[in-house]
mmCIF file of C-alpha atoms in Angstrom:
data_model
loop_
_atom_site.group_PDB
_atom_site.id
_atom_site.type_symbol
_atom_site.label_atom_id
_atom_site.label_comp_id
_atom_site.label_asym_id
_atom_site.label_seq_id
_atom_site.Cartn_x
_atom_site.Cartn_y
_atom_site.Cartn_z
ATOM 1 C CA MET A 11 107.133 169.239 9.968
ATOM 2 C CA GLY A 12 105.588 172.320 8.376
ATOM 3 C CA ILE A 13 104.612 175.296 10.522
ATOM 4 C CA GLY A 14 104.312 178.318 8.356
ATOM 5 C CA GLN A 15 106.187 180.538 5.933
ATOM 6 C CA GLY A 16 109.576 181.653 7.272
ATOM 7 C CA TYR A 17 109.899 178.858 9.840
ATOM 8 C CA ASN A 18 112.258 175.889 9.634
ATOM 9 C CA CYS A 19 112.580 173.576 12.639
ATOM 10 C CA THR A 20 114.192 170.590 10.940
ATOM 11 C CA THR A 21 117.833 171.531 11.547
ATOM 12 C CA ILE A 22 119.667 172.781 14.606
ATOM 13 C CA SER A 23 121.706 175.265 12.564
ATOM 14 C CA THR A 24 118.717 177.446 11.758
ATOM 15 C CA ASP A 25 117.757 180.554 13.718
ATOM 16 C CA VAL A 26 114.185 180.734 12.401
ATOM 17 C CA CYS A 27 112.493 178.353 14.799
ATOM 18 C CA THR A 28 111.310 180.405 17.766
ATOM 19 C CA TYR A 29 107.860 180.039 19.268
ATOM 20 C CA SER A 30 105.602 183.053 19.107
ATOM 21 C CA PRO A 31 101.982 183.300 20.309
ATOM 22 C CA SER A 32 101.271 185.245 17.129
ATOM 23 C CA LEU A 33 101.304 181.952 15.218
ATOM 24 C CA ARG A 34 97.961 181.107 16.780
ATOM 25 C CA ARG A 35 96.349 184.204 15.307
ATOM 26 C CA SER A 36 96.574 182.676 11.844
ATOM 27 C CA LEU A 37 94.429 179.739 12.971
ATOM 28 C CA ASP A 38 90.667 179.650 13.271
ATOM 29 C CA GLU A 39 89.183 179.377 16.748
ATOM 30 C CA ALA A 40 88.386 175.689 16.382
ATOM 31 C CA SER A 41 91.980 174.890 15.494
ATOM 32 C CA LYS A 42 93.826 176.980 18.096
ATOM 33 C CA SER A 43 93.512 174.557 20.988
ATOM 34 C CA GLN A 44 94.171 171.614 18.685
ATOM 35 C CA TYR A 45 97.457 173.001 17.367
ATOM 36 C CA ARG A 46 98.748 174.749 20.483
ATOM 37 C CA TYR A 47 100.121 171.542 21.965
ATOM 38 C CA VAL A 48 101.785 170.476 18.706
ATOM 39 C CA LEU A 49 103.324 173.900 18.059
ATOM 40 C CA LYS A 50 104.889 174.124 21.506
ATOM 41 C CA ASN A 51 106.368 170.677 21.177
ATOM 42 C CA ILE A 52 107.872 171.519 17.774
ATOM 43 C CA PHE A 53 109.546 174.688 18.998
ATOM 44 C CA TYR A 54 110.648 173.360 22.378
ATOM 45 C CA ILE A 55 112.091 170.132 20.958
ATOM 46 C CA HIS A 56 114.028 172.199 18.452
ATOM 47 C CA ALA A 57 115.290 174.490 21.238
ATOM 48 C CA PHE A 58 116.309 171.415 23.236
ATOM 49 C CA PHE A 59 118.391 170.019 20.353
ATOM 50 C CA LEU A 60 120.005 173.403 19.745
ATOM 51 C CA ASP A 61 120.864 173.640 23.461
ATOM 52 C CA TRP A 62 122.175 170.066 23.389
ATOM 53 C CA PHE A 63 124.514 170.855 20.500
ATOM 54 C CA HIS A 64 125.918 174.032 22.073
ATOM 55 C CA ALA A 65 126.440 172.290 25.438
ATOM 56 C CA VAL A 66 128.317 169.328 23.957
ATOM 57 C CA ASN A 67 130.268 171.469 21.514
ATOM 58 C CA GLY A 68 131.413 173.706 24.361
ATOM 59 C CA ALA A 69 132.317 170.799 26.613
ATOM 60 C CA ALA A 70 134.391 169.228 23.821
ATOM 61 C CA GLY A 71 136.881 172.092 24.116
ATOM 62 C CA THR A 72 139.004 172.896 27.162
ATOM 63 C CA PRO A 73 136.929 170.855 29.680
ATOM 64 C CA ALA A 74 137.392 167.652 27.665
ATOM 65 C CA THR A 75 141.057 168.180 26.846
ATOM 66 C CA SER A 76 141.945 168.776 30.501
ATOM 67 C CA VAL A 77 140.412 165.395 31.354
ATOM 68 C CA ILE A 78 142.329 163.743 28.518
ATOM 69 C CA ASP A 79 145.645 165.162 29.735
ATOM 70 C CA GLY A 80 145.169 163.881 33.280
ATOM 71 C CA ILE A 81 144.109 160.380 32.257
ATOM 72 C CA VAL A 82 146.918 160.010 29.732
ATOM 73 C CA GLN A 83 149.605 161.105 32.195
ATOM 74 C CA GLU A 84 148.554 158.743 34.979
ATOM 75 C CA VAL A 85 146.830 155.817 33.265
ATOM 76 C CA ASP A 86 148.174 155.750 29.715
ATOM 77 C CA PRO A 87 151.741 157.156 29.794
ATOM 78 C CA GLU A 88 152.894 154.563 27.250
ATOM 79 C CA LYS A 89 150.103 155.612 24.863
ATOM 80 C CA LYS A 90 148.526 152.180 24.497
ATOM 81 C CA THR A 91 144.922 153.354 24.210
ATOM 82 C CA ASN A 92 143.235 153.687 20.823
ATOM 83 C CA SER A 93 139.565 154.199 20.085
ATOM 84 C CA PHE A 94 137.322 154.595 17.086
ATOM 85 C CA LEU A 95 136.436 158.236 16.511
ATOM 86 C CA GLU A 96 132.841 157.094 16.084
ATOM 87 C CA ASP A 97 132.787 155.853 19.688
ATOM 88 C CA ILE A 98 134.294 159.119 20.929
ATOM 89 C CA LEU A 99 131.548 161.104 19.202
ATOM 90 C CA THR A 100 128.912 158.786 20.645
ATOM 91 C CA ALA A 101 130.319 159.173 24.148
ATOM 92 C CA LEU A 102 130.160 162.952 23.803
ATOM 93 C CA THR A 103 126.647 163.222 22.407
ATOM 94 C CA ALA A 104 125.022 160.486 24.493
ATOM 95 C CA GLY A 105 126.663 161.305 27.814
ATOM 96 C CA LEU A 106 123.575 162.859 29.408
ATOM 97 C CA ALA A 107 121.347 159.994 28.361
ATOM 98 C CA PHE A 108 123.845 157.534 29.831
ATOM 99 C CA ILE A 109 123.302 158.648 33.449
ATOM 100 C CA PRO A 110 119.797 157.209 34.035
ATOM 101 C CA ALA A 111 120.656 154.125 31.982
ATOM 102 C CA VAL A 112 123.090 152.931 34.632
ATOM 103 C CA GLY A 113 120.581 152.735 37.467
ATOM 104 C CA PRO A 114 118.140 154.636 39.686
ATOM 105 C CA GLU A 115 120.804 155.424 42.287
ATOM 106 C CA VAL A 116 122.797 157.335 39.695
ATOM 107 C CA ALA A 117 119.808 158.904 37.968
ATOM 108 C CA ALA A 118 118.527 160.731 41.046
ATOM 109 C CA GLY A 119 118.672 164.476 40.541
ATOM 110 C CA VAL A 120 119.937 164.525 36.956
ATOM 111 C CA GLY A 121 117.181 166.939 35.973
ATOM 112 C CA VAL A 122 114.027 167.184 33.916
ATOM 113 C CA ALA A 123 115.859 167.611 30.621
ATOM 114 C CA THR A 124 117.958 164.474 30.992
ATOM 115 C CA ASN A 125 114.987 162.325 31.951
ATOM 116 C CA ALA A 126 112.989 163.800 29.069
ATOM 117 C CA LEU A 127 115.808 162.881 26.697
ATOM 118 C CA VAL A 128 115.970 159.291 27.898
ATOM 119 C CA THR A 129 112.193 158.874 27.791
ATOM 120 C CA GLY A 130 112.036 160.399 24.333
ATOM 121 C CA LEU A 131 114.792 158.165 22.962
ATOM 122 C CA GLN A 132 113.225 155.048 24.448
ATOM 123 C CA GLN A 133 109.781 155.914 23.085
ATOM 124 C CA ALA A 134 111.181 156.922 19.693
ATOM 125 C CA PRO A 135 114.063 154.497 18.991
ATOM 126 C CA GLY A 136 114.184 155.728 15.398
ATOM 127 C CA VAL A 137 115.604 159.005 16.718
ATOM 128 C CA ALA A 138 118.377 157.218 18.614
ATOM 129 C CA LYS A 139 119.194 155.108 15.561
ATOM 130 C CA ALA A 140 119.421 158.261 13.437
ATOM 131 C CA ILE A 141 121.869 159.895 15.857
ATOM 132 C CA TRP A 142 123.869 156.747 16.626
ATOM 133 C CA PRO A 143 123.476 154.418 13.617
ATOM 134 C CA THR A 144 124.636 150.856 14.143
ATOM 135 C CA GLY A 145 126.870 149.080 11.682
ATOM 136 C CA THR A 146 128.557 152.286 10.489
ATOM 137 C CA ILE A 147 131.557 152.402 12.810
ATOM 138 C CA ASN A 148 134.098 154.887 11.537
ATOM 139 C CA SER A 149 137.290 152.953 10.755
ATOM 140 C CA GLN A 150 139.405 155.917 11.810
ATOM 141 C CA GLN A 151 141.190 155.044 15.042
ATOM 142 C CA VAL A 152 142.400 157.796 17.337
ATOM 143 C CA GLN A 153 145.250 157.547 19.848
ATOM 144 C CA ILE A 154 143.708 159.001 22.997
ATOM 145 C CA SER A 155 146.848 160.992 23.753
ATOM 146 C CA GLU A 156 146.314 162.778 20.409
ATOM 147 C CA LEU A 157 142.558 163.169 20.779
ATOM 148 C CA GLU A 158 142.719 166.921 21.416
ATOM 149 C CA ARG A 159 143.375 167.608 17.744
ATOM 150 C CA SER A 160 140.392 165.490 16.721
ATOM 151 C CA LEU A 161 138.056 167.183 19.203
ATOM 152 C CA ALA A 162 138.978 170.591 17.816
ATOM 153 C CA ALA A 163 137.467 169.617 14.459
ATOM 154 C CA ILE A 164 134.328 167.681 15.390
ATOM 155 C CA SER A 165 131.809 170.523 15.609
ATOM 156 C CA GLY A 166 130.449 169.694 12.153
ATOM 157 C CA ASP A 167 130.171 165.991 13.018
ATOM 158 C CA LEU A 168 128.274 166.750 16.224
ATOM 159 C CA GLU A 169 125.877 169.032 14.380
ATOM 160 C CA ALA A 170 125.294 166.472 11.636
ATOM 161 C CA ARG A 171 124.474 163.746 14.172
ATOM 162 C CA LEU A 172 121.926 165.827 16.033
ATOM 163 C CA ASP A 173 120.472 167.131 12.772
ATOM 164 C CA LEU A 174 119.676 163.558 11.761
ATOM 165 C CA GLY A 175 117.842 162.949 15.030
ATOM 166 C CA LEU A 176 115.906 166.214 14.826
ATOM 167 C CA ARG A 177 114.948 165.587 11.221
ATOM 168 C CA GLU A 178 113.609 162.151 12.177
ATOM 169 C CA ILE A 179 111.406 163.751 14.839
ATOM 170 C CA MET A 180 110.077 166.497 12.578
ATOM 171 C CA SER A 181 109.449 164.300 9.538
ATOM 172 C CA ASN A 182 108.064 161.157 11.169
ATOM 173 C CA PRO A 183 104.793 161.649 13.113
ATOM 174 C CA GLN A 184 105.347 158.423 15.070
ATOM 175 C CA SER A 185 108.794 159.554 16.215
ATOM 176 C CA PHE A 186 107.444 163.013 17.031
ATOM 177 C CA VAL A 187 104.698 161.615 19.252
ATOM 178 C CA GLY A 188 107.091 159.176 20.936
ATOM 179 C CA PHE A 189 109.790 161.741 21.659
ATOM 180 C CA ALA A 190 107.257 164.234 23.017
ATOM 181 C CA SER A 191 105.436 161.621 25.101
ATOM 182 C CA SER A 192 106.866 162.770 28.444
ATOM 183 C CA GLY A 193 104.906 166.029 28.165
ATOM 184 C CA VAL A 194 107.799 168.267 29.221
ATOM 185 C CA PHE A 195 108.030 169.888 25.783
ATOM 186 C CA SER A 196 104.548 171.353 26.060
ATOM 187 C CA GLY A 197 105.042 173.226 29.342
ATOM 188 C CA GLY A 198 105.667 176.884 30.026
ATOM 189 C CA ALA A 199 109.273 176.742 28.798
ATOM 190 C CA ALA A 200 111.576 174.370 26.989
ATOM 191 C CA PRO A 201 113.593 172.092 29.316
ATOM 192 C CA SER A 202 117.195 173.228 29.358
ATOM 193 C CA ILE A 203 120.342 171.123 29.287
ATOM 194 C CA PRO A 204 122.306 171.253 32.575
ATOM 195 C CA LYS A 205 125.025 173.909 32.436
ATOM 196 C CA ASP A 206 127.444 171.834 34.513
ATOM 197 C CA GLN A 207 130.019 170.602 32.010
ATOM 198 C CA ASN A 208 130.941 167.721 34.306
ATOM 199 C CA GLN A 209 127.467 166.331 33.681
ATOM 200 C CA ILE A 210 127.737 166.969 29.968
ATOM 201 C CA LEU A 211 131.014 165.024 29.874
ATOM 202 C CA ILE A 212 130.087 162.214 32.248
ATOM 203 C CA GLY A 213 129.694 159.591 29.525
ATOM 204 C CA PHE A 214 132.789 160.784 27.691
ATOM 205 C CA LYS A 215 134.968 160.677 30.819
ATOM 206 C CA THR A 216 133.680 157.256 31.888
ATOM 207 C CA PHE A 217 134.258 155.817 28.422
ATOM 208 C CA LEU A 218 137.719 157.348 28.040
ATOM 209 C CA LEU A 219 138.923 156.292 31.491
ATOM 210 C CA SER A 220 137.606 152.738 31.200
ATOM 211 C CA LYS A 221 139.212 152.287 27.773
ATOM 212 C CA ALA A 222 142.560 153.567 29.077
ATOM 213 C CA LEU A 223 142.401 151.367 32.175
ATOM 214 C CA THR A 224 141.618 148.214 30.197
ATOM 215 C CA ALA A 225 144.309 148.936 27.581
ATOM 216 C CA ASN A 226 146.893 149.278 30.346
ATOM 217 C CA GLY A 227 146.149 146.051 32.210
ATOM 218 C CA TRP A 228 143.661 147.334 34.802
ATOM 219 C CA TYR A 229 140.465 145.425 35.542
ATOM 220 C CA ALA A 230 137.704 145.229 38.120
ATOM 221 C CA TYR A 231 137.995 142.215 40.416
ATOM 222 C CA ILE A 232 134.412 141.431 41.489
ATOM 223 C CA SER A 233 133.575 139.565 44.689
ATOM 224 C CA GLN A 234 130.465 139.046 46.757
ATOM 225 C CA PRO A 235 130.710 138.758 50.560
ATOM 226 C CA PRO A 236 128.736 135.818 52.045
ATOM 227 C CA THR A 237 126.737 138.410 53.985
ATOM 228 C CA PRO A 238 126.239 142.099 53.100
ATOM 229 C CA LEU A 239 128.772 144.519 54.556
ATOM 230 C CA THR A 240 127.591 146.774 57.341
ATOM 231 C CA GLN A 241 128.246 150.489 57.376
ATOM 232 C CA GLN A 242 130.661 149.884 60.263
ATOM 233 C CA GLN A 243 132.658 147.432 58.173
ATOM 234 C CA ILE A 244 132.876 149.990 55.383
ATOM 235 C CA ASP A 245 133.826 152.724 57.840
ATOM 236 C CA ASP A 246 136.557 150.496 59.295
ATOM 237 C CA GLY A 247 138.403 150.982 56.024
ATOM 238 C CA GLU A 248 140.642 153.984 55.519
ATOM 239 C CA SER A 249 139.326 157.531 55.230
ATOM 240 C CA GLN A 250 138.712 156.997 51.524
ATOM 241 C CA ALA A 251 135.299 155.565 52.457
ATOM 242 C CA SER A 252 133.960 159.108 52.694
ATOM 243 C CA VAL A 253 134.323 159.442 48.929
ATOM 244 C CA ASP A 254 132.808 156.068 48.062
ATOM 245 C CA VAL A 255 136.120 154.214 47.966
ATOM 246 C CA CYS A 256 136.387 151.479 50.561
ATOM 247 C CA ALA A 257 139.887 150.375 51.518
ATOM 248 C CA PRO A 258 139.779 147.204 53.668
ATOM 249 C CA LYS A 259 142.772 146.789 55.975
ATOM 250 C CA THR A 260 143.854 143.419 54.624
ATOM 251 C CA PRO A 261 147.271 142.580 53.123
ATOM 252 C CA GLY A 262 147.444 143.250 49.422
ATOM 253 C CA ALA A 263 143.866 144.516 49.119
ATOM 254 C CA SER A 264 143.385 147.630 47.043
ATOM 255 C CA SER A 265 140.812 150.376 47.245
ATOM 256 C CA CYS A 266 137.412 149.152 46.216
ATOM 257 C CA TYR A 267 133.844 150.177 45.536
ATOM 258 C CA TYR A 268 130.960 148.497 47.363
ATOM 259 C CA ASN A 269 127.342 148.662 46.211
ATOM 260 C CA GLU A 270 124.937 147.850 49.003
ATOM 261 C CA THR A 271 121.974 147.222 46.692
ATOM 262 C CA LEU A 272 123.797 144.604 44.618
ATOM 263 C CA GLY A 273 125.966 143.352 47.495
ATOM 264 C CA LEU A 274 129.050 143.374 45.277
ATOM 265 C CA ILE A 275 132.593 144.645 45.759
ATOM 266 C CA TRP A 276 134.611 145.915 42.794
ATOM 267 C CA THR A 277 138.354 146.218 43.345
ATOM 268 C CA LEU A 278 140.304 148.178 40.751
ATOM 269 C CA THR A 279 143.240 145.860 40.164
ATOM 270 C CA ASN A 280 146.433 145.476 38.185
ATOM 271 C CA ALA A 281 148.543 142.460 39.096
ATOM 272 C CA LYS A 282 151.635 144.281 37.807
ATOM 273 C CA ALA A 283 150.965 147.538 39.652
ATOM 274 C CA VAL A 284 149.687 146.533 43.095
ATOM 275 C CA LYS A 285 151.352 149.462 44.839
ATOM 276 C CA GLN A 286 149.488 151.927 42.587
ATOM 277 C CA MET A 287 145.989 150.531 43.229
ATOM 278 C CA ASP A 288 145.007 152.717 46.173
ATOM 279 C CA GLN A 289 146.430 155.892 44.650
ATOM 280 C CA LEU A 290 144.723 155.438 41.292
ATOM 281 C CA SER A 291 141.356 154.666 42.890
ATOM 282 C CA SER A 292 141.646 157.820 44.970
ATOM 283 C CA ASP A 293 142.699 159.921 41.978
ATOM 284 C CA ILE A 294 139.714 158.766 39.916
ATOM 285 C CA VAL A 295 137.464 160.237 42.600
ATOM 286 C CA SER A 296 139.457 163.330 43.597
ATOM 287 C CA LYS A 297 140.158 164.362 39.990
ATOM 288 C CA ASP A 298 136.562 163.703 38.954
ATOM 289 C CA TRP A 299 137.475 161.420 36.076
ATOM 290 C CA ALA A 300 134.418 159.211 36.557
ATOM 291 C CA PRO A 301 131.874 158.400 39.274
ATOM 292 C CA LEU A 302 132.742 154.966 40.614
ATOM 293 C CA ASP A 303 129.170 153.773 40.319
ATOM 294 C CA LEU A 304 129.170 154.569 36.598
ATOM 295 C CA LEU A 305 132.615 153.069 36.084
ATOM 296 C CA PHE A 306 131.989 149.793 37.924
ATOM 297 C CA GLN A 307 128.234 149.276 37.763
ATOM 298 C CA GLY A 308 128.243 150.395 34.157
ATOM 299 C CA ALA A 309 130.806 147.741 33.220
ATOM 300 C CA PHE A 310 128.821 145.169 35.226
ATOM 301 C CA ARG A 311 125.560 145.954 33.444
ATOM 302 C CA CYS A 312 127.351 146.036 30.092
ATOM 303 C CA ALA A 313 128.672 142.526 30.716
ATOM 304 C CA GLY A 314 125.197 141.444 31.781
ATOM 305 C CA SER A 315 123.728 142.733 28.529
ATOM 306 C CA GLY A 316 126.180 140.614 26.538
ATOM 307 C CA ASN A 317 127.513 143.690 24.719
ATOM 308 C CA PHE A 318 130.881 144.212 26.411
ATOM 309 C CA GLY A 319 133.549 145.173 23.886
ATOM 310 C CA GLN A 320 130.977 146.241 21.330
ATOM 311 C CA SER A 321 129.470 149.640 20.538
ATOM 312 C CA THR A 322 128.734 152.002 23.418
ATOM 313 C CA VAL A 323 125.165 152.365 22.131
ATOM 314 C CA ASN A 324 123.201 149.208 21.379
ATOM 315 C CA PHE A 325 119.605 148.184 20.776
ATOM 316 C CA ASP A 326 118.058 145.175 22.478
ATOM 317 C CA PRO A 327 115.964 142.588 20.569
ATOM 318 C CA SER A 328 112.816 144.684 21.082
ATOM 319 C CA GLY A 329 114.523 147.694 19.500
ATOM 320 C CA GLN A 330 114.918 149.623 22.751
ATOM 321 C CA LEU A 331 117.994 151.754 23.340
ATOM 322 C CA ASP A 332 120.688 150.201 25.556
ATOM 323 C CA LEU A 333 123.239 152.675 26.950
ATOM 324 C CA SER A 334 124.850 150.401 29.535
ATOM 325 C CA CYS A 335 128.201 150.033 27.746
ATOM 326 C CA PHE A 336 129.821 153.429 28.197
ATOM 327 C CA SER A 337 132.085 151.788 30.748
ATOM 328 C CA GLN A 338 134.471 149.494 28.896
ATOM 329 C CA LEU A 339 136.373 148.424 32.007
ATOM 330 C CA ASP A 340 137.360 144.773 31.899
ATOM 331 C CA SER A 341 136.098 142.679 34.845
ATOM 332 C CA CYS A 342 136.711 139.204 36.219
ATOM 333 C CA VAL A 343 135.794 136.902 39.120
ATOM 334 C CA ASP A 344 137.808 134.290 41.020
ATOM 335 C CA PRO A 345 135.823 131.039 40.672
ATOM 336 C CA SER A 346 137.868 129.309 43.367
ATOM 337 C CA LYS A 347 136.777 131.541 46.250
ATOM 338 C CA GLU A 348 133.696 131.476 48.441
ATOM 339 C CA THR A 349 133.105 135.069 47.359
ATOM 340 C CA HIS A 350 132.361 133.900 43.812
ATOM 341 C CA PRO A 351 129.411 136.130 42.900
ATOM 342 C CA VAL A 352 125.950 134.602 42.911
ATOM 343 C CA PHE A 353 125.154 136.539 39.718
ATOM 344 C CA CYS A 354 127.394 134.082 37.848
ATOM 345 C CA THR A 355 124.742 131.402 38.297
ATOM 346 C CA THR A 356 121.633 133.565 38.059
ATOM 347 C CA ASN A 357 122.342 136.080 35.266
ATOM 348 C CA LEU A 358 123.784 133.990 32.485
ATOM 349 C CA VAL A 359 124.821 135.384 29.101
ATOM 350 C CA ASN A 360 125.078 132.824 26.301
ATOM 351 C CA GLY A 361 124.925 130.075 28.923
ATOM 352 C CA GLY A 362 127.799 131.350 31.032
ATOM 353 C CA CYS A 363 128.772 133.894 33.648
ATOM 354 C CA PRO A 364 128.545 137.419 32.172
ATOM 355 C CA VAL A 365 131.971 138.196 33.656
ATOM 356 C CA ARG A 366 135.010 136.130 32.728
ATOM 357 C CA ASN A 367 137.078 134.113 35.215
ATOM 358 C CA CYS A 368 140.291 135.757 36.397
ATOM 359 C CA THR A 369 143.569 134.161 35.349
ATOM 360 C CA LEU A 370 145.979 132.839 37.978
ATOM 361 C CA ASP A 371 148.204 135.889 37.520
ATOM 362 C CA GLU A 372 145.255 138.233 37.953
ATOM 363 C CA VAL A 373 144.210 136.753 41.296
ATOM 364 C CA ALA A 374 147.753 136.291 42.617
ATOM 365 C CA TRP A 375 147.709 139.689 44.313
ATOM 366 C CA ASP A 376 144.621 138.623 46.299
ATOM 367 C CA HIS A 377 145.906 135.179 47.365
ATOM 368 C CA GLN A 378 149.414 136.225 48.245
ATOM 369 C CA GLY A 379 149.285 139.938 48.939
ATOM 370 C CA VAL A 380 151.877 141.223 46.516
ATOM 371 C CA PRO A 381 152.783 138.845 43.636
#
């Protein structure tokens, strides 16, 4: 999108895209008010993308590798987890947009910039498709335990991805109008990306942890109490309840996550590692590997969208961006119990329950305590 001689706002690598009131002096009086809105949006969107790149590029260094080390040591010591490099890059760049996609409870307080990003991507799906193209999955697989070396060399890939999105905005008037539709790019200052690197990495950590858990035999056992749990019932669990992990005092039951709105209980389970269930659930919270709502509700919504096991970024039939699949945690239900979730009969995917039935081995820990 042309501005004037000496300005280039179509790539995040340039340093010649800074708003100056002096630009308006070159316009006639009748045009000043007409172009003021457009000019601010051009410069502030560019500044936003530049900020986005620097934030993600910085988070991909030491902050990301420290998370990788912890997850590998506790969840993936046998190095079973592989992932496409394309999915890793997507998890890094789309992490901020992932937060509101999971649900309103998670989205609260994520900031103006994050909400502006989600709104812009939903209103301008061409931008999302430019950054995260479908059908072009990189065939290069990365062992998560060796991911540090790959992250050290992805700066150019990150820049290229965001360049494609920015170029789509600046060259396509429809995408420009859609991405700027929230109005936040025409205010007194450009919205800034949160400086908290835990927020920057939230999608990356959730994706990485869920992939490692699933590859190593962990899954979410979903049940639905006949009546919603009361706060007292949750509090009657162990002290873990204070950090959103409920631990019912029943034989063989592991730490779990309960969502009052949905009325569902997710129990992080591994039929071959029952004694490690409570400790791992606690470590996920205490070591800040992933918020439990994003880990469990994300996997639940991914299954409900029919995209589990596919790309982390998808587009629904109407072309809208779907970011529900950052959590790739496997889930199952026990069809033989009275706690069989109602959603299995009300939210069908391809004519069946969106979550698979547990095998006999997978539910043995629940029926018998310890298998």
